[in-house]
Short mmCIF file of C-alpha atoms in Angstrom, two decimals:
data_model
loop_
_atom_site.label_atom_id
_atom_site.label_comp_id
_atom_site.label_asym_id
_atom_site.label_seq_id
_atom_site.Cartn_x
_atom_site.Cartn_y
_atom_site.Cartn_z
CA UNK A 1 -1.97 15.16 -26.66
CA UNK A 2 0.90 17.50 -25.85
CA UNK A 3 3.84 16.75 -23.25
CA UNK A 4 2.39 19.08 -20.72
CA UNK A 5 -1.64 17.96 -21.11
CA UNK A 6 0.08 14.68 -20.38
CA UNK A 7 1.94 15.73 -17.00
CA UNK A 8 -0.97 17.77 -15.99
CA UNK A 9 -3.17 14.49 -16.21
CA UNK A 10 -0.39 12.92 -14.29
CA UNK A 11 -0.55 15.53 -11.73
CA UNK A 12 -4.17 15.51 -11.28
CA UNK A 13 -4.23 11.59 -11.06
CA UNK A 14 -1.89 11.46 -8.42
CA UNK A 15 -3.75 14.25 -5.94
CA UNK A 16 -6.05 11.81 -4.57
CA UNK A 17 -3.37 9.58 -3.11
CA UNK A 18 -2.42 12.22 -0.49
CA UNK A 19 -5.64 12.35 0.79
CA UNK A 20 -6.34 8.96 1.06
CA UNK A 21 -2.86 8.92 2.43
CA UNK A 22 -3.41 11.04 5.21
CA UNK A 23 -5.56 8.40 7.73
CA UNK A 24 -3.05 5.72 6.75
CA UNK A 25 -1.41 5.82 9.43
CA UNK A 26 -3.78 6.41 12.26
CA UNK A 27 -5.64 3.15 10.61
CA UNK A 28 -3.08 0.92 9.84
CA UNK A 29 -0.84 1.94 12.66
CA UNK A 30 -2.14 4.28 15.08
CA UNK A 31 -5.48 3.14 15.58
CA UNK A 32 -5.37 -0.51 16.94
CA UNK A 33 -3.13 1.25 19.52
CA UNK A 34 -5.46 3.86 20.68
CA UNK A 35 -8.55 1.18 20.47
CA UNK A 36 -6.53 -1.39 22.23
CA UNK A 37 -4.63 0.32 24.85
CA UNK A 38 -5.43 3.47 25.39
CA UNK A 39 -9.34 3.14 24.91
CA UNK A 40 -9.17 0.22 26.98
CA UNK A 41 -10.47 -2.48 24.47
CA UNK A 42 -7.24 -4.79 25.46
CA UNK A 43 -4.57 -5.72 22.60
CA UNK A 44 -6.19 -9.45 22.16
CA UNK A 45 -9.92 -8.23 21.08
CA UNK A 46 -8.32 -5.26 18.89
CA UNK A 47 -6.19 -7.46 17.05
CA UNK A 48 -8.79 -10.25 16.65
CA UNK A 49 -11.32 -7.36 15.30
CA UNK A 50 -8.91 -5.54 13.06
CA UNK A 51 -7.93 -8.84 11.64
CA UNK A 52 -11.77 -10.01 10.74
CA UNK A 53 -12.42 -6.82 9.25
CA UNK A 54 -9.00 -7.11 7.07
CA UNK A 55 -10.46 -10.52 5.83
CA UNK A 56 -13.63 -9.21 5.30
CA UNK A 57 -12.23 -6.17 3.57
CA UNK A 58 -9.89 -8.59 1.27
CA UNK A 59 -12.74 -10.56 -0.04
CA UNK A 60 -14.36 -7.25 -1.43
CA UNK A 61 -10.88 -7.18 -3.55
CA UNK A 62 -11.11 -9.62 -6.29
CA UNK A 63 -15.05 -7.86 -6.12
CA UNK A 64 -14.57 -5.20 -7.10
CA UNK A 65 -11.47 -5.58 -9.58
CA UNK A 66 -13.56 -7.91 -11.56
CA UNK A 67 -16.31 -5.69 -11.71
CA UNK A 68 -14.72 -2.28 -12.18
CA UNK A 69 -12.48 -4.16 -15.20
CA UNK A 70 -16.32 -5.24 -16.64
CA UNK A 71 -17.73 -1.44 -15.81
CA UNK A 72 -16.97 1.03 -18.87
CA UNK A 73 -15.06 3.53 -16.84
CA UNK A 74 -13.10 3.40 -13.03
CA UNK A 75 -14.44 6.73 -12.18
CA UNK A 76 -17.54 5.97 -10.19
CA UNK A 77 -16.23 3.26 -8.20
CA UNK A 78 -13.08 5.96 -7.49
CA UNK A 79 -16.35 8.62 -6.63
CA UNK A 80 -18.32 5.85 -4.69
CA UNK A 81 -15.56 4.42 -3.11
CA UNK A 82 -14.24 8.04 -1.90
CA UNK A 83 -17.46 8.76 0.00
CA UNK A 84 -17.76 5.24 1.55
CA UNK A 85 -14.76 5.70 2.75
CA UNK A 86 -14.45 8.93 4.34
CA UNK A 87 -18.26 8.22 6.16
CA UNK A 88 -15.97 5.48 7.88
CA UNK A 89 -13.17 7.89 8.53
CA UNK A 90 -15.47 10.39 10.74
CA UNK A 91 -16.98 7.44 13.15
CA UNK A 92 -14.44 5.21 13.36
CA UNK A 93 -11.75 8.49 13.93
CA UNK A 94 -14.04 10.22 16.40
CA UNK A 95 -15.48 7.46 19.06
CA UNK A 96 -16.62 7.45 21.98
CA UNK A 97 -14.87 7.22 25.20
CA UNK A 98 -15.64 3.56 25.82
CA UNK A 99 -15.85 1.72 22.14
CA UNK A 100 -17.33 -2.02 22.23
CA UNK A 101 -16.22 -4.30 19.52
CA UNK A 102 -19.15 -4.24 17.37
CA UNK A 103 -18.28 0.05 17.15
CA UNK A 104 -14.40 -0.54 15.84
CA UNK A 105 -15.77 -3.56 14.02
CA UNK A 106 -18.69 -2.00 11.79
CA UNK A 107 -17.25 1.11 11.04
CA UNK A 108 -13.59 -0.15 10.27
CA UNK A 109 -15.34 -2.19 7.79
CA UNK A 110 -17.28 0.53 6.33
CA UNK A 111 -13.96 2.62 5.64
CA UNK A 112 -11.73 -0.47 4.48
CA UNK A 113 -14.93 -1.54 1.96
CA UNK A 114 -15.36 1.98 0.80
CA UNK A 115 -11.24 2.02 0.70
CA UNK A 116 -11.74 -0.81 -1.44
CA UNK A 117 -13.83 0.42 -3.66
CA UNK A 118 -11.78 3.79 -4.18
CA UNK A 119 -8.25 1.97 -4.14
CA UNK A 120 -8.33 -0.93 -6.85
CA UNK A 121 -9.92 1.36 -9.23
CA UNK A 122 -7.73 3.81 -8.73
CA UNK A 123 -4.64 1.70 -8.82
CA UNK A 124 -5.90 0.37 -12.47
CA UNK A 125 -6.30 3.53 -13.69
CA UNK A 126 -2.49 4.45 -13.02
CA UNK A 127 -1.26 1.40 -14.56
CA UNK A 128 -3.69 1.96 -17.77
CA UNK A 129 -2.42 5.61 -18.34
CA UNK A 130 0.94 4.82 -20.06
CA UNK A 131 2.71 1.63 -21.48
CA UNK A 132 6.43 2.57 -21.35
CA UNK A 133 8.51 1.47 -18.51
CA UNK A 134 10.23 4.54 -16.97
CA UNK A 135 7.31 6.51 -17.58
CA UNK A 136 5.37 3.81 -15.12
CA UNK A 137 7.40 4.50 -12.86
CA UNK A 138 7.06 8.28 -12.73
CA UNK A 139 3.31 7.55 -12.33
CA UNK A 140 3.98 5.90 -9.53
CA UNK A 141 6.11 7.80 -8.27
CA UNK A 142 3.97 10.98 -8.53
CA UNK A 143 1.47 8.81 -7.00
CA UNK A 144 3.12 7.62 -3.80
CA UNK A 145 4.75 10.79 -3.95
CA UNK A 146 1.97 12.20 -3.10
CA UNK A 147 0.80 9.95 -0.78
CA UNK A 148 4.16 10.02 1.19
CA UNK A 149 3.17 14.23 1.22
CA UNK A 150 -0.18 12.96 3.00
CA UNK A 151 1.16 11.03 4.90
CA UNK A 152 3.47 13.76 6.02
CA UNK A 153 0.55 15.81 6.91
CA UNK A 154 -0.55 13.16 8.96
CA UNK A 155 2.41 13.38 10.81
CA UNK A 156 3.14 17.09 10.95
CA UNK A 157 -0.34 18.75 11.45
CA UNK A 158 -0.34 16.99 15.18
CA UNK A 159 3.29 18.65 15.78
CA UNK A 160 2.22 21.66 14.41
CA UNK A 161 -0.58 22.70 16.38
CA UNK A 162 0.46 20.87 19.43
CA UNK A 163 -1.80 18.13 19.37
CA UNK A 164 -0.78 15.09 22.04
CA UNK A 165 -3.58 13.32 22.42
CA UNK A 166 -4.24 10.73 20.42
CA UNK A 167 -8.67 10.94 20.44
CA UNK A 168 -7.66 14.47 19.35
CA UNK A 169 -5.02 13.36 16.70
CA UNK A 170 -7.29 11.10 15.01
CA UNK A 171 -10.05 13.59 14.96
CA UNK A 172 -8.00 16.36 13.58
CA UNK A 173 -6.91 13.80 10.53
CA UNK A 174 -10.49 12.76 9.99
CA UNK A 175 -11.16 16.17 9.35
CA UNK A 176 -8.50 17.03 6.83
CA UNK A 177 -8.89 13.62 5.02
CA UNK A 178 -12.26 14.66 4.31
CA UNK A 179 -11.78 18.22 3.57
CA UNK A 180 -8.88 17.28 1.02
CA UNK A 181 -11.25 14.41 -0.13
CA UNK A 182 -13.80 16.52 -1.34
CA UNK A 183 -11.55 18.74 -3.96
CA UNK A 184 -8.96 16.19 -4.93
CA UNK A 185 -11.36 13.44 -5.99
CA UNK A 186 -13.45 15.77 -8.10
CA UNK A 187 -10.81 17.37 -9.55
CA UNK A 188 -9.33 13.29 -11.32
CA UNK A 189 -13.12 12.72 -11.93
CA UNK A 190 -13.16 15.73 -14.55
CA UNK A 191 -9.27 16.27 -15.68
CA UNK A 192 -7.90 12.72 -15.96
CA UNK A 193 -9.23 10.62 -19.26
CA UNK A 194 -10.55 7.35 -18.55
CA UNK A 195 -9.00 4.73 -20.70
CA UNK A 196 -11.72 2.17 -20.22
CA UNK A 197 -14.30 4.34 -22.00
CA UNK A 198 -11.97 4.57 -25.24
CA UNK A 199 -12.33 0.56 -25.65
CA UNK A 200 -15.05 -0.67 -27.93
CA UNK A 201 -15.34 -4.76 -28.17
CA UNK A 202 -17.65 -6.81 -30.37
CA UNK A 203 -17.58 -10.14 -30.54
CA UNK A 204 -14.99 -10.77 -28.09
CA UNK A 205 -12.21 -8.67 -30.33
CA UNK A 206 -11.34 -5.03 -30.31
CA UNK A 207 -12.43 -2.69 -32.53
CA UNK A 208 -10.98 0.71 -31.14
CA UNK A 209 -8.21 1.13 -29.00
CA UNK A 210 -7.49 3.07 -26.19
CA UNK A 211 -5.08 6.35 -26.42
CA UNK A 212 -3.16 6.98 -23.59
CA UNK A 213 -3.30 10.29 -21.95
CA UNK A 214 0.24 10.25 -20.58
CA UNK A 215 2.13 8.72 -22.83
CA UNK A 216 2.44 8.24 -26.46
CA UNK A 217 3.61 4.46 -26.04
CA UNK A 218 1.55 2.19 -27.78
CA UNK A 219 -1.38 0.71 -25.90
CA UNK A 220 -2.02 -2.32 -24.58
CA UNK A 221 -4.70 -3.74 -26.32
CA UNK A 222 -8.15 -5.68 -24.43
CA UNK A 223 -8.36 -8.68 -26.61
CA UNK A 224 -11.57 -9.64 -25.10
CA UNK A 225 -13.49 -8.77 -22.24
CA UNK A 226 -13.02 -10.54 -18.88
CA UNK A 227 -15.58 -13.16 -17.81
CA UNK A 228 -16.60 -13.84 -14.22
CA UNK A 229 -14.03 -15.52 -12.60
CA UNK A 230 -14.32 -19.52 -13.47
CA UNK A 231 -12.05 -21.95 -11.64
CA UNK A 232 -10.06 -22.49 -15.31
CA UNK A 233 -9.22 -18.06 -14.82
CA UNK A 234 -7.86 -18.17 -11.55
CA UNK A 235 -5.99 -21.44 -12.77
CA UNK A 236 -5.03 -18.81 -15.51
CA UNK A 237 -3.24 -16.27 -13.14
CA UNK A 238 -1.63 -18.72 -11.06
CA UNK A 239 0.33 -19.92 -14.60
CA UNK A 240 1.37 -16.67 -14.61
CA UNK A 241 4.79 -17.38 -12.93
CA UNK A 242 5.87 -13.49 -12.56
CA UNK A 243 2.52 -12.51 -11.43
CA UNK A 244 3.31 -15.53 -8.85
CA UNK A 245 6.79 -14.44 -7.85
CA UNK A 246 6.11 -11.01 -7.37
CA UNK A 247 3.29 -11.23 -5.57
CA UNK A 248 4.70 -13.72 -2.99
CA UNK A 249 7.57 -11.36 -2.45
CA UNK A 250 5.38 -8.26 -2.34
CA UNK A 251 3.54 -10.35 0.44
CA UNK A 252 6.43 -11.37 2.49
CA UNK A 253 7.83 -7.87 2.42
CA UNK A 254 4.39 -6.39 3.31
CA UNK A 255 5.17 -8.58 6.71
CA UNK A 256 7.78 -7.27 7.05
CA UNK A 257 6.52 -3.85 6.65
CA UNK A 258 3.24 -4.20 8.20
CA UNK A 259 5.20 -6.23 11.42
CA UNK A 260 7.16 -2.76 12.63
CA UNK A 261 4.45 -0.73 11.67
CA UNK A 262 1.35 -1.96 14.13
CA UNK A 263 4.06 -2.61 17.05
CA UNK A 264 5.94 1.26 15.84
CA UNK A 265 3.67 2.79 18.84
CA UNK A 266 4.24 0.18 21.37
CA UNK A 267 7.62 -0.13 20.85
CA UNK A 268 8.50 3.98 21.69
CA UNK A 269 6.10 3.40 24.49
CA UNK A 270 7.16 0.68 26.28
CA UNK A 271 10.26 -0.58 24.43
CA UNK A 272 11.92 2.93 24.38
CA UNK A 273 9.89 4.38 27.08
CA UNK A 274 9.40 7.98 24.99
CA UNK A 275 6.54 9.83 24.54
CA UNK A 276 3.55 10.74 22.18
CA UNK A 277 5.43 13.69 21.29
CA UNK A 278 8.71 11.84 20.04
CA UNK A 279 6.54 9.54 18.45
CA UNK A 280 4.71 12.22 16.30
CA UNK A 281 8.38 13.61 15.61
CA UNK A 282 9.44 10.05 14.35
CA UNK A 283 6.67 9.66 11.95
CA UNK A 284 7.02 12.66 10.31
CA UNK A 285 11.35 12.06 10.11
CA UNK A 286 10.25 8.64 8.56
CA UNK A 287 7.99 9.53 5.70
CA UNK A 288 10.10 12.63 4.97
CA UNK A 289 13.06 10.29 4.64
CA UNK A 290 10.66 8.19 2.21
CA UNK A 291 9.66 11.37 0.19
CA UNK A 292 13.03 12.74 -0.70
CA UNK A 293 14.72 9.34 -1.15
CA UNK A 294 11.98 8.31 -3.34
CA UNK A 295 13.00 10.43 -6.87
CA UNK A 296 16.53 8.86 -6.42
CA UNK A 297 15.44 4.84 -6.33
CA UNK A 298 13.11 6.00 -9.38
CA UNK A 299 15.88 7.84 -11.23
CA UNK A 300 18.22 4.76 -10.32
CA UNK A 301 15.52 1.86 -11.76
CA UNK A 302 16.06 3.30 -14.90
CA UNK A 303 19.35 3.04 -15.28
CA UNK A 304 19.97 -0.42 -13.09
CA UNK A 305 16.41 -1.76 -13.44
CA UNK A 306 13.29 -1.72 -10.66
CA UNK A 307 13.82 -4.99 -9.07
CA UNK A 308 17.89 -4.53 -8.37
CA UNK A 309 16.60 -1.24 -6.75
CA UNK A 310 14.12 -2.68 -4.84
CA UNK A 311 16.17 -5.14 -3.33
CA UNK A 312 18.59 -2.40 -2.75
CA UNK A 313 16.03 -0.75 -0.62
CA UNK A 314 15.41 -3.89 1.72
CA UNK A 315 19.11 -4.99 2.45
CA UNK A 316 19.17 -1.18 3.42
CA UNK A 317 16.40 -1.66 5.43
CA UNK A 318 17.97 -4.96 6.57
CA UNK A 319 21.09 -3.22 7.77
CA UNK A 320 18.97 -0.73 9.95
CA UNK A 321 17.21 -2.96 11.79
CA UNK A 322 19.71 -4.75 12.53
CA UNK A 323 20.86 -2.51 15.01
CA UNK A 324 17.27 -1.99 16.95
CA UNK A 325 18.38 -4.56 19.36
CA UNK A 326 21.33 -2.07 20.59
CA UNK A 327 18.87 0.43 21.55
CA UNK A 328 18.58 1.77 25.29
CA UNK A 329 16.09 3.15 27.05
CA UNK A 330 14.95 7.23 25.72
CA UNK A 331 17.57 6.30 23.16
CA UNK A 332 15.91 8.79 20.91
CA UNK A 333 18.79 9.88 19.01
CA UNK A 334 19.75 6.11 17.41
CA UNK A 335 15.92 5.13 16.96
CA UNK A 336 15.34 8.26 14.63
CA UNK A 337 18.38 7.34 12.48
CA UNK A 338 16.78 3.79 12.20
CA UNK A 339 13.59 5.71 11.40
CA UNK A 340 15.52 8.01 8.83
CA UNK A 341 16.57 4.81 6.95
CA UNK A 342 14.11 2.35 7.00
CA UNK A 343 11.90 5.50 5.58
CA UNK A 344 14.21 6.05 3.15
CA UNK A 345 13.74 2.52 1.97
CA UNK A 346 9.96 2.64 2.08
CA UNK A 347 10.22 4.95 -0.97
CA UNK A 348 11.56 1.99 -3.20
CA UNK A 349 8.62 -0.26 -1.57
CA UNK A 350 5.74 2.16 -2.33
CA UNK A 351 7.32 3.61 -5.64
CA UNK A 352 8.39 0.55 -7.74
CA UNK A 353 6.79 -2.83 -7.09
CA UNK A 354 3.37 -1.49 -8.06
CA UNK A 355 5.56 -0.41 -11.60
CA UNK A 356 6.79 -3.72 -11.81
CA UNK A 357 2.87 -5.03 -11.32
CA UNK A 358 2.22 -2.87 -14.36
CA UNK A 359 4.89 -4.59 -16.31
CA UNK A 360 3.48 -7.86 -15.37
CA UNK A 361 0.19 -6.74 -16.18
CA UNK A 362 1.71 -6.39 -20.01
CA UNK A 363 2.70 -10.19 -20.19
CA UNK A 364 -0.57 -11.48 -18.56
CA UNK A 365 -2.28 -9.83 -21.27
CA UNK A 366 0.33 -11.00 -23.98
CA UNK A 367 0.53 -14.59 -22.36
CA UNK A 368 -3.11 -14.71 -21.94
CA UNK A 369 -4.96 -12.78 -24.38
CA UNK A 370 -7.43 -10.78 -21.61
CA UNK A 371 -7.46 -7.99 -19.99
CA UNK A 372 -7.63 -8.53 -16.51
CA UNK A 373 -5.30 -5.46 -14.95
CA UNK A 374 -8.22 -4.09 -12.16
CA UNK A 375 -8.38 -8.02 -11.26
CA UNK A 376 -4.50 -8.11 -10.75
CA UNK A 377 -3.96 -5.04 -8.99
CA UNK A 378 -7.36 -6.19 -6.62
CA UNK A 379 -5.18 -9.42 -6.06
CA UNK A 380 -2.38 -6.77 -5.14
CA UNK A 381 -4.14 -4.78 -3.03
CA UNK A 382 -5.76 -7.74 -1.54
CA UNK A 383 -2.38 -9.26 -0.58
CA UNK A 384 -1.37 -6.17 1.12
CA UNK A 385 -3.52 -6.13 3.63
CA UNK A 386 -3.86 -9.10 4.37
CA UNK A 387 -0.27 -8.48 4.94
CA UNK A 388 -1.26 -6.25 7.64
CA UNK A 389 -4.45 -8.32 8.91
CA UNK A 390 -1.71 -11.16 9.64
CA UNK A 391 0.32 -8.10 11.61
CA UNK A 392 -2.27 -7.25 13.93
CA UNK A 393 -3.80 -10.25 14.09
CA UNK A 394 -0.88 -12.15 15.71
CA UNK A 395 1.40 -9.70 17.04
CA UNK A 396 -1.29 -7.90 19.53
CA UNK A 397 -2.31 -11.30 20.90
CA UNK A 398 0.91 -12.82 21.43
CA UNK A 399 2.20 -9.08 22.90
CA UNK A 400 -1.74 -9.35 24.75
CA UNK A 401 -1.19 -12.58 26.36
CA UNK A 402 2.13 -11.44 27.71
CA UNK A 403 0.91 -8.36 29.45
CA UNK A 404 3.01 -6.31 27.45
CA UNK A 405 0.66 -2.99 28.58
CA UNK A 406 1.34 -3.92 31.65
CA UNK A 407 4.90 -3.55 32.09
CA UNK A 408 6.33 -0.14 33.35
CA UNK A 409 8.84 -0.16 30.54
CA UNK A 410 12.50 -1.44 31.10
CA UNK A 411 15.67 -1.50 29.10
CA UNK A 412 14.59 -4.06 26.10
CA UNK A 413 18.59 -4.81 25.59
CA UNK A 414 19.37 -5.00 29.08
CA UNK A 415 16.30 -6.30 30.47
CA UNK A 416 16.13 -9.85 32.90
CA UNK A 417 14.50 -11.88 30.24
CA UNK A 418 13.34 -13.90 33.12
CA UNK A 419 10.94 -11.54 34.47
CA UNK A 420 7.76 -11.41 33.03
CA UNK A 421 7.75 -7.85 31.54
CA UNK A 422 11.09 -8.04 30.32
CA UNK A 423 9.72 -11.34 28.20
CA UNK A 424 7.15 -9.64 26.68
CA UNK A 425 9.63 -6.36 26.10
CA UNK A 426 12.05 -8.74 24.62
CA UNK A 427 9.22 -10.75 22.23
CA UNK A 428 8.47 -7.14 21.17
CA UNK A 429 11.84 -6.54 20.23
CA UNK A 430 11.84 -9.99 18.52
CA UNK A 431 8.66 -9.01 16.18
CA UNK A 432 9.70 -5.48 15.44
CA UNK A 433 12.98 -6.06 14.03
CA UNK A 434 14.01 -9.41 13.80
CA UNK A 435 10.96 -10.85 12.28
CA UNK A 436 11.80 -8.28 9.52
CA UNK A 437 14.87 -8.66 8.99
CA UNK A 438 14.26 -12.38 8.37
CA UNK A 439 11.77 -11.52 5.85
CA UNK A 440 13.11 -9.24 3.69
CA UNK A 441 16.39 -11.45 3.09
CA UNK A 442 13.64 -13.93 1.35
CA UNK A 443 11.58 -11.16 -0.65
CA UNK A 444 15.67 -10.11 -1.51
CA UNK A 445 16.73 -13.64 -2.74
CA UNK A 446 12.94 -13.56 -4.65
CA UNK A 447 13.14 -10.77 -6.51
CA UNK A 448 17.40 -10.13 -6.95
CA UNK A 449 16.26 -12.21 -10.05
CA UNK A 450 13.16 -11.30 -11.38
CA UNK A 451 13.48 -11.81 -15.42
CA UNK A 452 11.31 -8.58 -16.70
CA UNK A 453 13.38 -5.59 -17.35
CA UNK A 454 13.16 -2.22 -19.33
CA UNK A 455 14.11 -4.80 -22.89
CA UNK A 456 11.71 -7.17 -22.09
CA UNK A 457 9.28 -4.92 -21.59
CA UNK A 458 9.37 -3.07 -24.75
CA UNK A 459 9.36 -6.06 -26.78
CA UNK A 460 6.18 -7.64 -24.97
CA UNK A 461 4.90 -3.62 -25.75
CA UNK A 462 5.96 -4.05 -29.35
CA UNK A 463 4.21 -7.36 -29.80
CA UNK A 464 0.95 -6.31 -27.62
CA UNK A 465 0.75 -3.34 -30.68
CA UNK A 466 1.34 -5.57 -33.28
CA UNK A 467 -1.19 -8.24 -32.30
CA UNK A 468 -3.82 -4.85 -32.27
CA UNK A 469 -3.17 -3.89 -35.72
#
């Protein structure tokens, strides 16, 4: 295959990530606002929801990564998953004026199921399309790239056609998400090889071997085909000490992500006492940050490595939010350059730890002989949100139980912190940026580490093609 069928593949594999992109935000973020506060559902029964569907959505991970690993090809379950999903977009985007509980709670489940179902797949797909290291991270980097661009869209399309309020918002992003949906999907479905369908096993060994369609780097061969999970597997993976490390560290920094990000709308509300307007602005200046910072931490990780990068990334993030607590009231000004920052640094999270996951992938499959990779990256995915599950699930109570909505919004750094809504101002202070901070310094001292580079890569790549032929 030629250098440029291999970038168009790439191309065309990453277009789906900024559609699914595009609702990330309202779901992850925006949503257990507008159910919670503004529909009137109250922060404690939103977060208690949202965090019962994230559990319920995380045990459909390890699901459907064993069974789309065991399926011949990731493209149905990337089809299936797409429609699931955006059925759960319209309803759960569009509700009606008064939601109960069992509303946010059966459709959120149908989109983060059908989510499911589209993401692991997908995310197994990437890492199966090319074996060299750089080129892995280009991948992803196209991939999150484009995501980032949804994302953006997200953000913009509400500023662009004047869209404040927030029913509206979410309707107007359903929409597009579905719209872009319908020709991105399609379009990976019929351009982009799938690499399960070039592997033939009999007897437990391999007797053809897949070609990648992005890069000519020898592939990584499926020595025999998984089994249902037994106790002795999982046993299996958790000898895997990289696997281990990283995905701790990717958990603790997905805190420390998903911490800021549920409490982002709260805190310009009542912490900063700005509007939906500046909010919308500071979205969009955050992922933009994240989109053009995120070619230089790629082009950097191949020259210093991924996980020096990375860790890069969070003491920059660590040095932003370190100076949150300064902040006055309608200080717009100083919260966007926190915004432009800690975006910047959200490139390196989204672009190179699920690289480094690919690399790990590599010595699982030396180490133990199976191919496993939709499994891993379900354990990935699985980790992230429950990441976020633990976000909303204990900041909206605690910030609930406080009466944090009902505070007319004071000064957070000047604030009495003994009256009651300067406590609960001040506790939101304390989980948007400290809890962070205090977070990524761990994932930091985790990964500053982390033993797989560009050599060791190549040489477990080297030995996986060896042990083929």
């Amino acid at each position: 295959m030629t250098q440029q069928n291999r970038l168009f593949s790439a191309f065309i594999y990453a277009l789906p990530a900024l559609a699914a992109a595009i609702p990330t935000i309202p779901a992850y973020v925006l949503l257990p606002s507008l159910y919670g506060d503004t529909l009137g559902l109250g922060l404690t029964l939103t977060g208690l929801v949202f965090f019962a569907v994230r559990v319920i959505d995380m045990i459909t991970d390890p699901l459907v990564g064993y069974l789309s690993d065991r399926s011949q090809s990731r493209k149905p379950w990337v089809a299936g998953g797409a429609v699931i999903a955006g059925i759960g977009i319209w309803f759960l985007f569009n509700p009606p004026l008064l939601p109960s509980a069992f509303y946010l709670f059966g459709w959120a489940t149908v989109l983060f199921v059908g989510w499911t179902m589209f993401q692991v797949p997908y995310l197994a797909w990437g890492a199966e399309l090319s074996g060299d290291y750089k080129q892995r991270s280009r991948i992803t980097a196209l991939r999150e790239g484009a995501g980032l661009i949804g994302i953006l869209f997200a953000g913009g399309l509400p500023v662009l056609f004047s869209v404040n309020g927030p029913l509206e918002q979410t309707s107007l992003l359903a929409t597009v998400t579905i719209v872009l949906g319908a020709i991105t999907v399609p379009l990976i479905i019929v351009f982009v090889p799938d690499v399960l369908r070039n592997v033939v096993v009999q007897s437990g060994r391999v007797v053809a071997c897949p070609v990648s369609s992005v890069s000519s780097a020898a592939p990584a061969p499926r020595d025999r085909p998984v089994a249902l999970p037994a106790p002795s597997q999982w046993a299996g993976l958790w000898q895997n000490r990289l696997f281990v490390r990283l995905l701790a560290a990717w958990l603790i920094n997905g805190l420390a992500n998903g911490v800021p990000a549920v409490c982002f709308p709260l805190f310009v509300k009542y912490g900063l006492g700005l509007g939906q307007r500046d909010q919308n602005v500071l979205i969009l200046l955050y992922f933009a940050c994240a989109v053009v910072a995120m070619p230089v931490w790629v082009i950097a990780s191949g020259r210093v490595g991924k996980h020096r990068v990375w860790c890069g990334a969070m003491v920059m993030a660590i040095a932003a939010f370190a100076f949150v607590p300064v902040l006055g009231n309608g200080d717009f000004v100083g919260f966007a350059v926190i915004c432009a920052l800690t975006g910047a640094a959200l490139g390196a999270d989204l672009a190179l730890p699920p690289a480094i996951q690919a690399d790990v992938d590599d010595w699982d499959r030396y180490r133990f002989g199976i191919r496993r990779t939709g499994l891993l990256f379900a354990l990935w995915n699985m980790t992230n949100k429950l990441a976020m599950a633990i976000a909303a699930g204990v900041a909206f109570p605690v910030l609930g139980y406080l009466g944090l909505t009902k505070t007319g919004g004071v000064d957070v750094a000047a604030g009495d912190v003994s009256d009651p809504h300067a406590q609960a101002l001040f506790m939101l202070l304390v989980i948007y940026a400290v809890i962070p901070i205090v977070l990524k310094m761990i994932a930091v001292v985790m990964m500053w580490r982390f033993p797989l580079g560009a050599r060791h890569q190549s040489a477990l790549r080297r030995r996986l093609a060896r042990r083929m032929f």
